[in-house]
Coordinates of C-alpha atoms in Angstrom, one line a residue:
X1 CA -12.6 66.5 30.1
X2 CA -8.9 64.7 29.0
X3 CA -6.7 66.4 28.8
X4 CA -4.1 65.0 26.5
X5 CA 0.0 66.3 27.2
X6 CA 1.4 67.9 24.2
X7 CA 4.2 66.6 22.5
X8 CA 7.9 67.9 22.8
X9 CA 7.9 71.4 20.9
X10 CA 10.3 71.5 17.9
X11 CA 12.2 75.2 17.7
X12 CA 15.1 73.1 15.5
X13 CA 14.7 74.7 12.4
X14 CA 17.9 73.8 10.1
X15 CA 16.5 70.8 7.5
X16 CA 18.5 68.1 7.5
X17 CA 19.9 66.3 4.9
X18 CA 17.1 63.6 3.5
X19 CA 16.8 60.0 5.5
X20 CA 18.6 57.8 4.8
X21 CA 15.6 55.3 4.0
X22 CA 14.8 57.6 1.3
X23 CA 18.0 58.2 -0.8
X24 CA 18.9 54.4 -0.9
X25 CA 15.1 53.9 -2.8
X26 CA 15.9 56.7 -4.9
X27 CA 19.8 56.0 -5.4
X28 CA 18.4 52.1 -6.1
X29 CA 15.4 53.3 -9.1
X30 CA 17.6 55.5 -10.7
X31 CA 21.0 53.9 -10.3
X32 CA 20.5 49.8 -10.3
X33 CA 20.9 48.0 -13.7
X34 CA 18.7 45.1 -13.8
X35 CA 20.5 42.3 -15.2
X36 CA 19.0 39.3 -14.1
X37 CA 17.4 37.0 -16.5
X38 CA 15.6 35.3 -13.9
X39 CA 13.7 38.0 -12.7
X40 CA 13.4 39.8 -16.2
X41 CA 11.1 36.3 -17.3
X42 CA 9.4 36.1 -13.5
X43 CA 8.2 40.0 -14.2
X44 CA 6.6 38.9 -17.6
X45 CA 4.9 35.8 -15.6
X46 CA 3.8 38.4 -13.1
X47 CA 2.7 41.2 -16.1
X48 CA 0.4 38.1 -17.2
X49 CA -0.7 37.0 -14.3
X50 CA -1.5 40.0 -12.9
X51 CA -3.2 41.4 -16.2
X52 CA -5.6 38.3 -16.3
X53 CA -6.4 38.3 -12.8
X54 CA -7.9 41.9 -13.4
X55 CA -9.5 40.5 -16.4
X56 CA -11.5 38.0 -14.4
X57 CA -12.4 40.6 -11.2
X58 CA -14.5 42.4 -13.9
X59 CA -16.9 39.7 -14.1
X60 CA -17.9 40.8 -10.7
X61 CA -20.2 43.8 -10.8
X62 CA -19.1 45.4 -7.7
X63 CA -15.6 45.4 -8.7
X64 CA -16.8 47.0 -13.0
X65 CA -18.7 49.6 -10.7
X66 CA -16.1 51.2 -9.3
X67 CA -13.1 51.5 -12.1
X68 CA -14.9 53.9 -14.7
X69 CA -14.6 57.4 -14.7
X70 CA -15.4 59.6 -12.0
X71 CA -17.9 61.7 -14.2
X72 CA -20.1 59.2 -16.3
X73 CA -19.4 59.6 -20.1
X74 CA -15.6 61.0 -19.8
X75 CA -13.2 59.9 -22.3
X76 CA -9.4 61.3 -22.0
X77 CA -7.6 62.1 -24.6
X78 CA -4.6 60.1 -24.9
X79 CA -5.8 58.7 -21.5
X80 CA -4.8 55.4 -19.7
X81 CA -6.4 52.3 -21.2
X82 CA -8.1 49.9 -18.6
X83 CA -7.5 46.4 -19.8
X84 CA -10.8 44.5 -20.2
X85 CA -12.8 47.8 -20.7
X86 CA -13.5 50.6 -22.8
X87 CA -12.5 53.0 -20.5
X88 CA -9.7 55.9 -20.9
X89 CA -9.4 57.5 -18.1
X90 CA -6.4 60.4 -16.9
X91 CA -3.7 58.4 -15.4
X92 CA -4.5 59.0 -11.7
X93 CA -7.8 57.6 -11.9
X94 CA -6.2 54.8 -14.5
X95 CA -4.0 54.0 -11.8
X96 CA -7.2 53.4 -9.4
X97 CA -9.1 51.2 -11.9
X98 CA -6.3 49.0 -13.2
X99 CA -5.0 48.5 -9.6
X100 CA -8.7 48.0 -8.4
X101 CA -8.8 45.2 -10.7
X102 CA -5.6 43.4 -10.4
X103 CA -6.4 42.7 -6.6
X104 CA -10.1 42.1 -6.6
X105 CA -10.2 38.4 -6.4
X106 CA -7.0 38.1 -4.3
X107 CA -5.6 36.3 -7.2
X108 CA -2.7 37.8 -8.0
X109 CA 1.2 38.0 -6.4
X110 CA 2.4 37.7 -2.5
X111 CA 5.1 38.4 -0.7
X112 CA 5.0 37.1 3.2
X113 CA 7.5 38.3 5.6
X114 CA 7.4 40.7 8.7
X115 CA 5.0 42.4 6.5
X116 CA 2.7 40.7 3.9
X117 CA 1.6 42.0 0.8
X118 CA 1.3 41.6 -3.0
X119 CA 3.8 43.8 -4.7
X120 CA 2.4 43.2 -8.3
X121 CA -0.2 45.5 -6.7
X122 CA 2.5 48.1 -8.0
X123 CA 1.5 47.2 -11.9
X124 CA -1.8 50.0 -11.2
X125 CA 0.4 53.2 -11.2
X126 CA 3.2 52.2 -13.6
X127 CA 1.4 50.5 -16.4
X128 CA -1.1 54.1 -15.8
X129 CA 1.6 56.2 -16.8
X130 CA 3.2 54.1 -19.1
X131 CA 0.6 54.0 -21.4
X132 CA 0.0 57.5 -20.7
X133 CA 3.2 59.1 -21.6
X134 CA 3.5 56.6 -24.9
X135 CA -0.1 58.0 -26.2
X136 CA 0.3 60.9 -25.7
X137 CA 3.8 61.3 -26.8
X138 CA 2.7 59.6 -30.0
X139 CA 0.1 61.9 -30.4
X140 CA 1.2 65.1 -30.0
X141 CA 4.7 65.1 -29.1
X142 CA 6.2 67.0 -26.0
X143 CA 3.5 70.0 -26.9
X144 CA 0.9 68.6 -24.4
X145 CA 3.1 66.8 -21.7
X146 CA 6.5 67.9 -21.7
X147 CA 7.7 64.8 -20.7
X148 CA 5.7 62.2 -22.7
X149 CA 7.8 59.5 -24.4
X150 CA 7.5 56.2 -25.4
X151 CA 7.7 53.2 -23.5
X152 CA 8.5 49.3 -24.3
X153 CA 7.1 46.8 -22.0
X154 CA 10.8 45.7 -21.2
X155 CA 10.7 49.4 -19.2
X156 CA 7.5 48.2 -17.0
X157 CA 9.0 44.7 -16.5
X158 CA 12.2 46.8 -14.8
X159 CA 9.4 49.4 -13.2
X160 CA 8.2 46.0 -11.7
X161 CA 10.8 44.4 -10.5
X162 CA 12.0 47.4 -8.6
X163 CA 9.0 48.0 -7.3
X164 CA 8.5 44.6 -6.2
X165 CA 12.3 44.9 -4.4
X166 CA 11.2 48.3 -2.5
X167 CA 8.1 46.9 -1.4
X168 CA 9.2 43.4 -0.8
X169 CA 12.5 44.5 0.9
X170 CA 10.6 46.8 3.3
X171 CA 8.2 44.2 4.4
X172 CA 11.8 41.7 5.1
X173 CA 11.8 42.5 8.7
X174 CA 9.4 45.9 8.9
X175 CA 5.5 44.8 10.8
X176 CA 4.0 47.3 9.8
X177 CA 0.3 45.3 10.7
X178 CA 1.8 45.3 14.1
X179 CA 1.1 48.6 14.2
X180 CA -2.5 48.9 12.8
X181 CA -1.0 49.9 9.1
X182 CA -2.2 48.1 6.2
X183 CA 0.6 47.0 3.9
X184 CA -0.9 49.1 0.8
X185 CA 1.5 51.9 2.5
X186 CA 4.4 50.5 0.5
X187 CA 2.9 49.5 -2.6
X188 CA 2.3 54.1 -2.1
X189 CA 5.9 54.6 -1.9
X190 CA 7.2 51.8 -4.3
X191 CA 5.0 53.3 -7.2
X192 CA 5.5 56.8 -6.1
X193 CA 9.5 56.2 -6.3
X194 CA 9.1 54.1 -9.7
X195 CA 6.4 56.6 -11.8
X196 CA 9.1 59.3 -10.0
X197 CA 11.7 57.9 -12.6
X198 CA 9.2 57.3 -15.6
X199 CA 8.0 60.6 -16.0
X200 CA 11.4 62.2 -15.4
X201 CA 12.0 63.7 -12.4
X202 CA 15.5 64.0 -11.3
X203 CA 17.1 61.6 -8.1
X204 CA 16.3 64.9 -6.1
X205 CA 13.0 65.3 -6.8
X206 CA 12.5 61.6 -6.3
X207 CA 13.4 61.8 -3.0
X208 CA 10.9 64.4 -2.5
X209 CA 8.1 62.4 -3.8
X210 CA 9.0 59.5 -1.7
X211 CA 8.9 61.9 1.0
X212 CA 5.1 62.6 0.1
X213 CA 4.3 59.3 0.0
X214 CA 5.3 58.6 3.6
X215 CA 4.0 61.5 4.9
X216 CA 0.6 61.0 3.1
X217 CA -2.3 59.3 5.3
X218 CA -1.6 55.9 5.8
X219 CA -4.6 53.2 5.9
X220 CA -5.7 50.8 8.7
X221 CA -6.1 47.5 8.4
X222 CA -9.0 47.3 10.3
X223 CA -10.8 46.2 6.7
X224 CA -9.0 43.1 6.7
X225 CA -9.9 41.6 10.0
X226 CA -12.7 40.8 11.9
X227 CA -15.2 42.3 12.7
X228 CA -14.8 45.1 9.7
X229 CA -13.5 43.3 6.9
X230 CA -15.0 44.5 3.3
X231 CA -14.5 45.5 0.5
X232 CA -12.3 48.4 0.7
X233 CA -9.6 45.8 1.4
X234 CA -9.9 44.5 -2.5
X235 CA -8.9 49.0 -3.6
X236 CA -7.1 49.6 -1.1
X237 CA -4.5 49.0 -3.0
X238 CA -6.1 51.0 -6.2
X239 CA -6.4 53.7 -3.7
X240 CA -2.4 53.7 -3.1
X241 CA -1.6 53.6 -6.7
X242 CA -3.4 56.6 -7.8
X243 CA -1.8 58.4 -4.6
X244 CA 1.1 57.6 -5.5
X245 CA 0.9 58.9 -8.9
X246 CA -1.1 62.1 -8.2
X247 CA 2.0 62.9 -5.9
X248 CA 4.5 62.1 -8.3
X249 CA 3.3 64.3 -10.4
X250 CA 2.6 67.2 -8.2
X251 CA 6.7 66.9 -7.4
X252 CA 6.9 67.3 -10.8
X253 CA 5.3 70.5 -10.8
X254 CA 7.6 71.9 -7.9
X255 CA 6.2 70.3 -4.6
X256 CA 8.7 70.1 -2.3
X257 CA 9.9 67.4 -0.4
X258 CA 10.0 66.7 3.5
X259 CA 13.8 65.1 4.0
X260 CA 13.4 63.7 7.7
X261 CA 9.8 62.9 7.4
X262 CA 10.8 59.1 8.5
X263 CA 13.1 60.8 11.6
X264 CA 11.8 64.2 12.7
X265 CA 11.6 63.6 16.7
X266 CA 7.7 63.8 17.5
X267 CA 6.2 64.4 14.1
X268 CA 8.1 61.6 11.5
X269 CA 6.6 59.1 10.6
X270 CA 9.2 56.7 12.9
X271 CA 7.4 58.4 16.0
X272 CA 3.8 58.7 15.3
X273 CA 2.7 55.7 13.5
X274 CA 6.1 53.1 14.3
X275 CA 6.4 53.5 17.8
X276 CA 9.9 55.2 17.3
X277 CA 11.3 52.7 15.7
X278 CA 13.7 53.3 12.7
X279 CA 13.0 50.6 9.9
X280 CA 15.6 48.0 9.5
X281 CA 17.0 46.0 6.1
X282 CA 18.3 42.7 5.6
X283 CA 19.7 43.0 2.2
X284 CA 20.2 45.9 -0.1
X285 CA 18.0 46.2 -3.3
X286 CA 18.7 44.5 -5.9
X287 CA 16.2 41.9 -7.3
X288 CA 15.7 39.3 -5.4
X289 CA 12.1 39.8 -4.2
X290 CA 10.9 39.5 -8.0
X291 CA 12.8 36.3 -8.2
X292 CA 11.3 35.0 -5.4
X293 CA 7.9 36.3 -5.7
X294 CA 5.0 33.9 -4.4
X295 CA 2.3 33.5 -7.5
X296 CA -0.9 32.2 -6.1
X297 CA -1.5 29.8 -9.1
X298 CA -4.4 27.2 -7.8
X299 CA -6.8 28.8 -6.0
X300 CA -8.3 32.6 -5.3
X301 CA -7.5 32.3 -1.7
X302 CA -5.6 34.5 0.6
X303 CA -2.1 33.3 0.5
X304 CA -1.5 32.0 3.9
X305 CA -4.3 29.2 3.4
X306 CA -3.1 28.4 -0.2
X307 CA -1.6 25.2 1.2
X308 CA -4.5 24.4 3.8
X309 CA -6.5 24.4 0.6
X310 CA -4.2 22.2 -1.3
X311 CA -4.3 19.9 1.8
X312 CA -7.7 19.8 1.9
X313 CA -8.3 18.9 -1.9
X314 CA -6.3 16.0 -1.0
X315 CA -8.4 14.6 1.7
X316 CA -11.4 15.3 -0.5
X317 CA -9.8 12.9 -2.5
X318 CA -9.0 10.5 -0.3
X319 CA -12.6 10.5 1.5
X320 CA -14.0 9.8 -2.1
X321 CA -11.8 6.7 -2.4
X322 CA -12.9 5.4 1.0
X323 CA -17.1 6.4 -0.1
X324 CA -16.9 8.9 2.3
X325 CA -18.0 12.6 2.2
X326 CA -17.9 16.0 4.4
X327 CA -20.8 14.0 6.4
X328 CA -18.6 11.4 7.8
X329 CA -16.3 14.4 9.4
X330 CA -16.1 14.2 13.0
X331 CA -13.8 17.3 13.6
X332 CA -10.4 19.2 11.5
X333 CA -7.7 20.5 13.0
X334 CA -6.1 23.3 11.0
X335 CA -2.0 24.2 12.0
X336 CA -1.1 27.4 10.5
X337 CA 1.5 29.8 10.4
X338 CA 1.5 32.8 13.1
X339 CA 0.6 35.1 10.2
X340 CA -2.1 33.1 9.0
X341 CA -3.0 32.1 12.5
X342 CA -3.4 36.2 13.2
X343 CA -5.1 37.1 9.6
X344 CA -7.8 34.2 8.9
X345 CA -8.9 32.2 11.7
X346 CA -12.2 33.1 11.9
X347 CA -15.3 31.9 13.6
X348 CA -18.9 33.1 13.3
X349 CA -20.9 34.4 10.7
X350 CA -19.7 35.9 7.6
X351 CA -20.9 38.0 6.2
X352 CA -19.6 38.9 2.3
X353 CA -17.3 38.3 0.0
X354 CA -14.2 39.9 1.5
X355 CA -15.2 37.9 4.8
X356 CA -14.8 34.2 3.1
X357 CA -11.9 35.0 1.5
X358 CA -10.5 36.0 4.9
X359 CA -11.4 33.2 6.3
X360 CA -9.5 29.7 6.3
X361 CA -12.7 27.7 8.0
X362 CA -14.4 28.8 5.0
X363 CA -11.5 28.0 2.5
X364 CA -11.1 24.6 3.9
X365 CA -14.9 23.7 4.2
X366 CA -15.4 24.5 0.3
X367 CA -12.9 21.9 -0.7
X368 CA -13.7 19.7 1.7
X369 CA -17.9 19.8 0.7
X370 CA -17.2 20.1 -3.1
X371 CA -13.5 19.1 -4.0
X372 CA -13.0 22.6 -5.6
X373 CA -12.4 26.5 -4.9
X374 CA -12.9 29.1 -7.1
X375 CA -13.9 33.1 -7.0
X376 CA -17.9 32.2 -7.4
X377 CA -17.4 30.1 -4.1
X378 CA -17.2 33.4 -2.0
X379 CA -20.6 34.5 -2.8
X380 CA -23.7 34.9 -1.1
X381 CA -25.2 31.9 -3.3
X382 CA -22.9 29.5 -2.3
X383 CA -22.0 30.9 1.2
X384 CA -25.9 30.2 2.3
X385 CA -25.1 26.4 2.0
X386 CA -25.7 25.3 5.9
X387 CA -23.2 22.8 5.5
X388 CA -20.5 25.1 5.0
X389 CA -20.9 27.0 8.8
X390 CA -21.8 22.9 10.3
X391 CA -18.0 22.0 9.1
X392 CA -17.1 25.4 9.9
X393 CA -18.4 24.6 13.4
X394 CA -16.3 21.7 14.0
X395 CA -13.0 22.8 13.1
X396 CA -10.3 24.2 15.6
X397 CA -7.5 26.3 14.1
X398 CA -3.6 26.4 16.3
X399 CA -0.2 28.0 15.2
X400 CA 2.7 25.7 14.3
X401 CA 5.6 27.1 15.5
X402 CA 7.7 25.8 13.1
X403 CA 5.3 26.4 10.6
X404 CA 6.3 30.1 11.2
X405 CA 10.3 29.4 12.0
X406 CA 10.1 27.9 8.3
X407 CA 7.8 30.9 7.3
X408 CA 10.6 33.6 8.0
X409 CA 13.7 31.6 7.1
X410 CA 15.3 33.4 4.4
X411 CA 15.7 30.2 2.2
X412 CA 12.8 28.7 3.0
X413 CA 9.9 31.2 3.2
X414 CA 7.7 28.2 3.5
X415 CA 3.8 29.0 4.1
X416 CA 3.0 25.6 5.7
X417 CA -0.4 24.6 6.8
X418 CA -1.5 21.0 8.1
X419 CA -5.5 19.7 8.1
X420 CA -6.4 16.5 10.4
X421 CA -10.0 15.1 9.6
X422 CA -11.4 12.7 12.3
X423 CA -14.1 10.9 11.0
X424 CA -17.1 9.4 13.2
X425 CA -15.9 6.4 12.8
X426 CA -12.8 7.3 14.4
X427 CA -10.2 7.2 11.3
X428 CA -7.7 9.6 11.2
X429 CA -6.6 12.0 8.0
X430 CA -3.8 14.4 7.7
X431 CA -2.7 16.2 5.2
X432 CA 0.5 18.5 5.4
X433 CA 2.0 20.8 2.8
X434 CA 4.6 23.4 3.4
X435 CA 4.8 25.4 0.0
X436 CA 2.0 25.8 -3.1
X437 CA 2.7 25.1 -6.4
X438 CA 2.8 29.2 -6.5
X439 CA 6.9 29.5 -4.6
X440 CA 9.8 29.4 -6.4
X441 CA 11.2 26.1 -5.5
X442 CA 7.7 24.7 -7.7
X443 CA 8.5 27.3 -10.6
X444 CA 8.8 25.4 -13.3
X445 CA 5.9 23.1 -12.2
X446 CA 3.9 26.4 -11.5
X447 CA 4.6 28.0 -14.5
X448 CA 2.7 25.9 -17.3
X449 CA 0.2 25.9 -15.0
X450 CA 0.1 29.9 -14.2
X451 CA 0.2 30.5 -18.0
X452 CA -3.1 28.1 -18.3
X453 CA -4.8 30.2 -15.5
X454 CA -3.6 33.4 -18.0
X455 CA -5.3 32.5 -20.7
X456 CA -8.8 31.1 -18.6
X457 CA -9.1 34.3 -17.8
X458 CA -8.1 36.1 -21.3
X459 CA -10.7 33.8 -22.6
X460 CA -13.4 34.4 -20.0
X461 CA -13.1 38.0 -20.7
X462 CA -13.0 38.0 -24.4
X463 CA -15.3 35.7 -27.1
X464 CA -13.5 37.0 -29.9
X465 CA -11.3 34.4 -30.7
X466 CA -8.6 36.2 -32.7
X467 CA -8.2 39.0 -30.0
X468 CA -7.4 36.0 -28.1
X469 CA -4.8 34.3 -30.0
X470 CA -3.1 38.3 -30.6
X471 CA -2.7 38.7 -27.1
X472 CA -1.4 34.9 -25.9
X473 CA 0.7 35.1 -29.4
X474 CA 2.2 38.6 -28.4
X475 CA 2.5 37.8 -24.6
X476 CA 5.2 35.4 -25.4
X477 CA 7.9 38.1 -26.6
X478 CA 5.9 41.3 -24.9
X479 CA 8.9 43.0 -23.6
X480 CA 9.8 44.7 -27.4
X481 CA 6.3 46.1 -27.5
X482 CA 5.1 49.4 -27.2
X483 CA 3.2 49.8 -24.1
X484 CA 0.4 51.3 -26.3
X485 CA 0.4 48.5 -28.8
X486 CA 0.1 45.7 -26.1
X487 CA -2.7 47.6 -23.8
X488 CA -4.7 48.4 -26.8
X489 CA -4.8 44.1 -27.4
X490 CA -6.9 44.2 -24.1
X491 CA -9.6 46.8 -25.1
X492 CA -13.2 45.1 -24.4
X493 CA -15.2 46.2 -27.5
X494 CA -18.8 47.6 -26.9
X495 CA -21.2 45.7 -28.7

């Protein structure tokens, strides 16, 4: 039998004053006045984007399966709406469903740094409670929830871009994948530290619930890598949300906090799951991660192939002008960044959904074969094309070293990618592109662009055309509107 040594034994028992880690979020949500007009119109790009991107996930049965209520039938009063359904669900559950759908499709937001992750992930918990507190303050009052109260949009938008800046300013120069932790960790304590504020806990108590959140189980991110990648990797995120609400709002009922669960010698979270490292910043918060936010704009594709499969749209191209096709390919070399080097290179079989998508053999091949990429192109129909594992078969995969120098460089955050074709009869093709259409230095190319991928997706969703036209109409100047008043435009009628 092992016998396992204990760990140092604690008899230490004055608290301490609350890390530090955790009064600068709070001291940052309910201090920091959000003035910036750039990343006040990014956050209503990102509200839209990641709204739609929801809207389209629930085409998908798998992904309409999972975001009802928990007991068939239920219907809350004065509950969370679920754009794109019928459901109205409490907001923990709400905050499940609605981020469930947002990152289905891998569609929406990114942020890449020492940590990845897609902070508009965040949108689950706080558009929840939002809409919660404004029904049911409209209602009945303060009777029912004592601290129900209406909400504009403009307060989301600010719940956003806060969240986006704890999240994304975390990730800066914290791995937290080096360590086996999946990223949805933060998008836990982000919401839990914004929903802390909206339903009106105190800077105090706010602290406490961000305690909770790092103390609460973390997940692996074994489910995004091979050999175990599924589906749990599209709510994992969901998953965090409603965690992150749930604890909110137990702190709100007179949990109490743990103020050196980040340092506590043997038991924080620093020395169990960091390798007793303390986390380190490069900036303070403010909102700069909002304002340079990564939309993923083109193609449902994870977001460090985004520009292999712009590359590889190209060369479809140029094969067609030559009157060539996939079947002249000889071989493809792929240079990536480390992280994408690490996340999606990926031989042998595949096998579903959240495998392709994880994949950037598989996200090259599909442009390459068909001169397109899109969300059906993941699925067992298309996947059981031989053709697709054949090109698969004949491409090599390498990190680019400055492809990841140029990936971390603060004014670059580049997510380059490279493709080479060699064709049998020898010709050479090579495609390199350093940043999508989706990064800020392409914003106002991207943003016609996003707002055309907003409304595919309100119109795939939706046949009536006036609900349509209310919410593209109303989208433009959302910030003045109730939070009530603009969820309710998204309600899929039951025919």
């Amino acid at each position: 039998m092992t016998v396992f040594k204990s760990a140092a034994i604690i008899t230490d028992n004055v608290r301490p004053e609350p890390d530090q880690a955790l009064t600068d979020i709070a001291d940052y949500v309910h201090s920091y006045k959000v003035d910036s007009p750039l990343a006040i119109e990014t956050a209503r790009l990102c509200l839209l984007d990641t709204i739609g991107c929801g809207l389209e996930a629930l085409k998908y049965d798998n992904c309409a399966a999972l975001v009802g209520p928990v007991v068939p039938g239920t219907v809350v009063p004065s509950g969370t709406k679920v754009p794109g359904t019928s459901h109205q669900l409490d907001p923990v559950r709400g905050a499940f469903a609605i981020g469930t759908i947002i990152r289905w499709l891998d569609y929406n937001d990114c942020w890449l740094a020492a940590e990845w992750g897609h902070p508009s992930d965040n949108l689950g918990g706080i558009l929840a409670v939002a809409d919660w507190l404004t029904r049911t303050s409209k209602e009945s009052g303060t009777s029912v929830v004592r601290f129900a109260r209406e909400i504009k949009i403009s307060e989301v938008l600010e719940g956003m871009i806060k969240a986006h800046e704890i999240q994304g300013n975390l990730a800066i120069l914290n791995s937290f994948n080096a360590v086996g932790l999946d990223h949805v960790v933060l998008v836990k304590v982000a919401t839990t530290a914004v929903v802390s504020k909206m339903i009106g806990l105190s800077r105090d108590q706010t602290i406490d619930a961000i305690s909770q959140a790092w103390v609460d189980g973390q997940s692996l991110r074994t489910y995004r890598h091979a050999p175990n990648t599924g589906s749990r990797k599209s709510w994992a995120a969901g998953d965090a949300g409603s965690r992150a609400v749930n604890l909110a709002l137990m702190v709100q009922k007179g949990e109490a906090g743990l103020p050196s669960v980040l340092t506590a010698p043997t038991w924080g979270f620093y020395d169990v799951l960091f390798k007793g490292r303390p986390f380190e910043f490069q900036r303070p918060y403010g909102s700069y991660v909002m304002e340079n936010v990564l939309f993923k704009i083109s193609y449902p594709a994870e977001f460090h192939a985004q520009t292999a499969v712009e590359a590889a749209m190209t060369l479809f191209g140029k094969l067609q002008s030559m009157g060539k096709t996939a079947k002249d390919i000889k071989a493809i070399h792929i240079r990536t960044q480390e992280a994408g080097n690490r996340i999606i290179n990926k031989n042998g079989p595949l096998y579903n959904y959240a495998d392709r998508d994880h994949c950037i053999q598989y996200m090259i091949a599909i442009p390459l074969l068909h001169g397109r990429l899109t969300a059906d192109d993941y699925s067992d129909a298309v996947a059981a094309d031989p053709a697709i594992d054949e090109l698969r078969s004949k491409m090599t995969c390498t990190e680019d070293e400055s492809f990841t120098v140029d990936y971390h460089a603060v004014d670059k955050r580049f997510i380059g990618n490279a493709v080479k074709i060699t064709l049998n009869d020898g010709t050479v093709l090579e495609e390199e592109v350093h940043y999508p259409i989706g990064h800020r230095l392409r914003r106002a190319e991207g943003t016609p662009v996003l707002l055309a991928k907003f409304e595919r997706h309100v119109r795939g969703r939706f046949a009536d055309e006036s609900q349509v036209q209310s919410i593209l109409s109303k989208s433009d100047s959302v910030a003045s509107l109730d939070v009530d008043e603009y969820v309710d435009l998204f309600v899929k009628k039951i025919d």
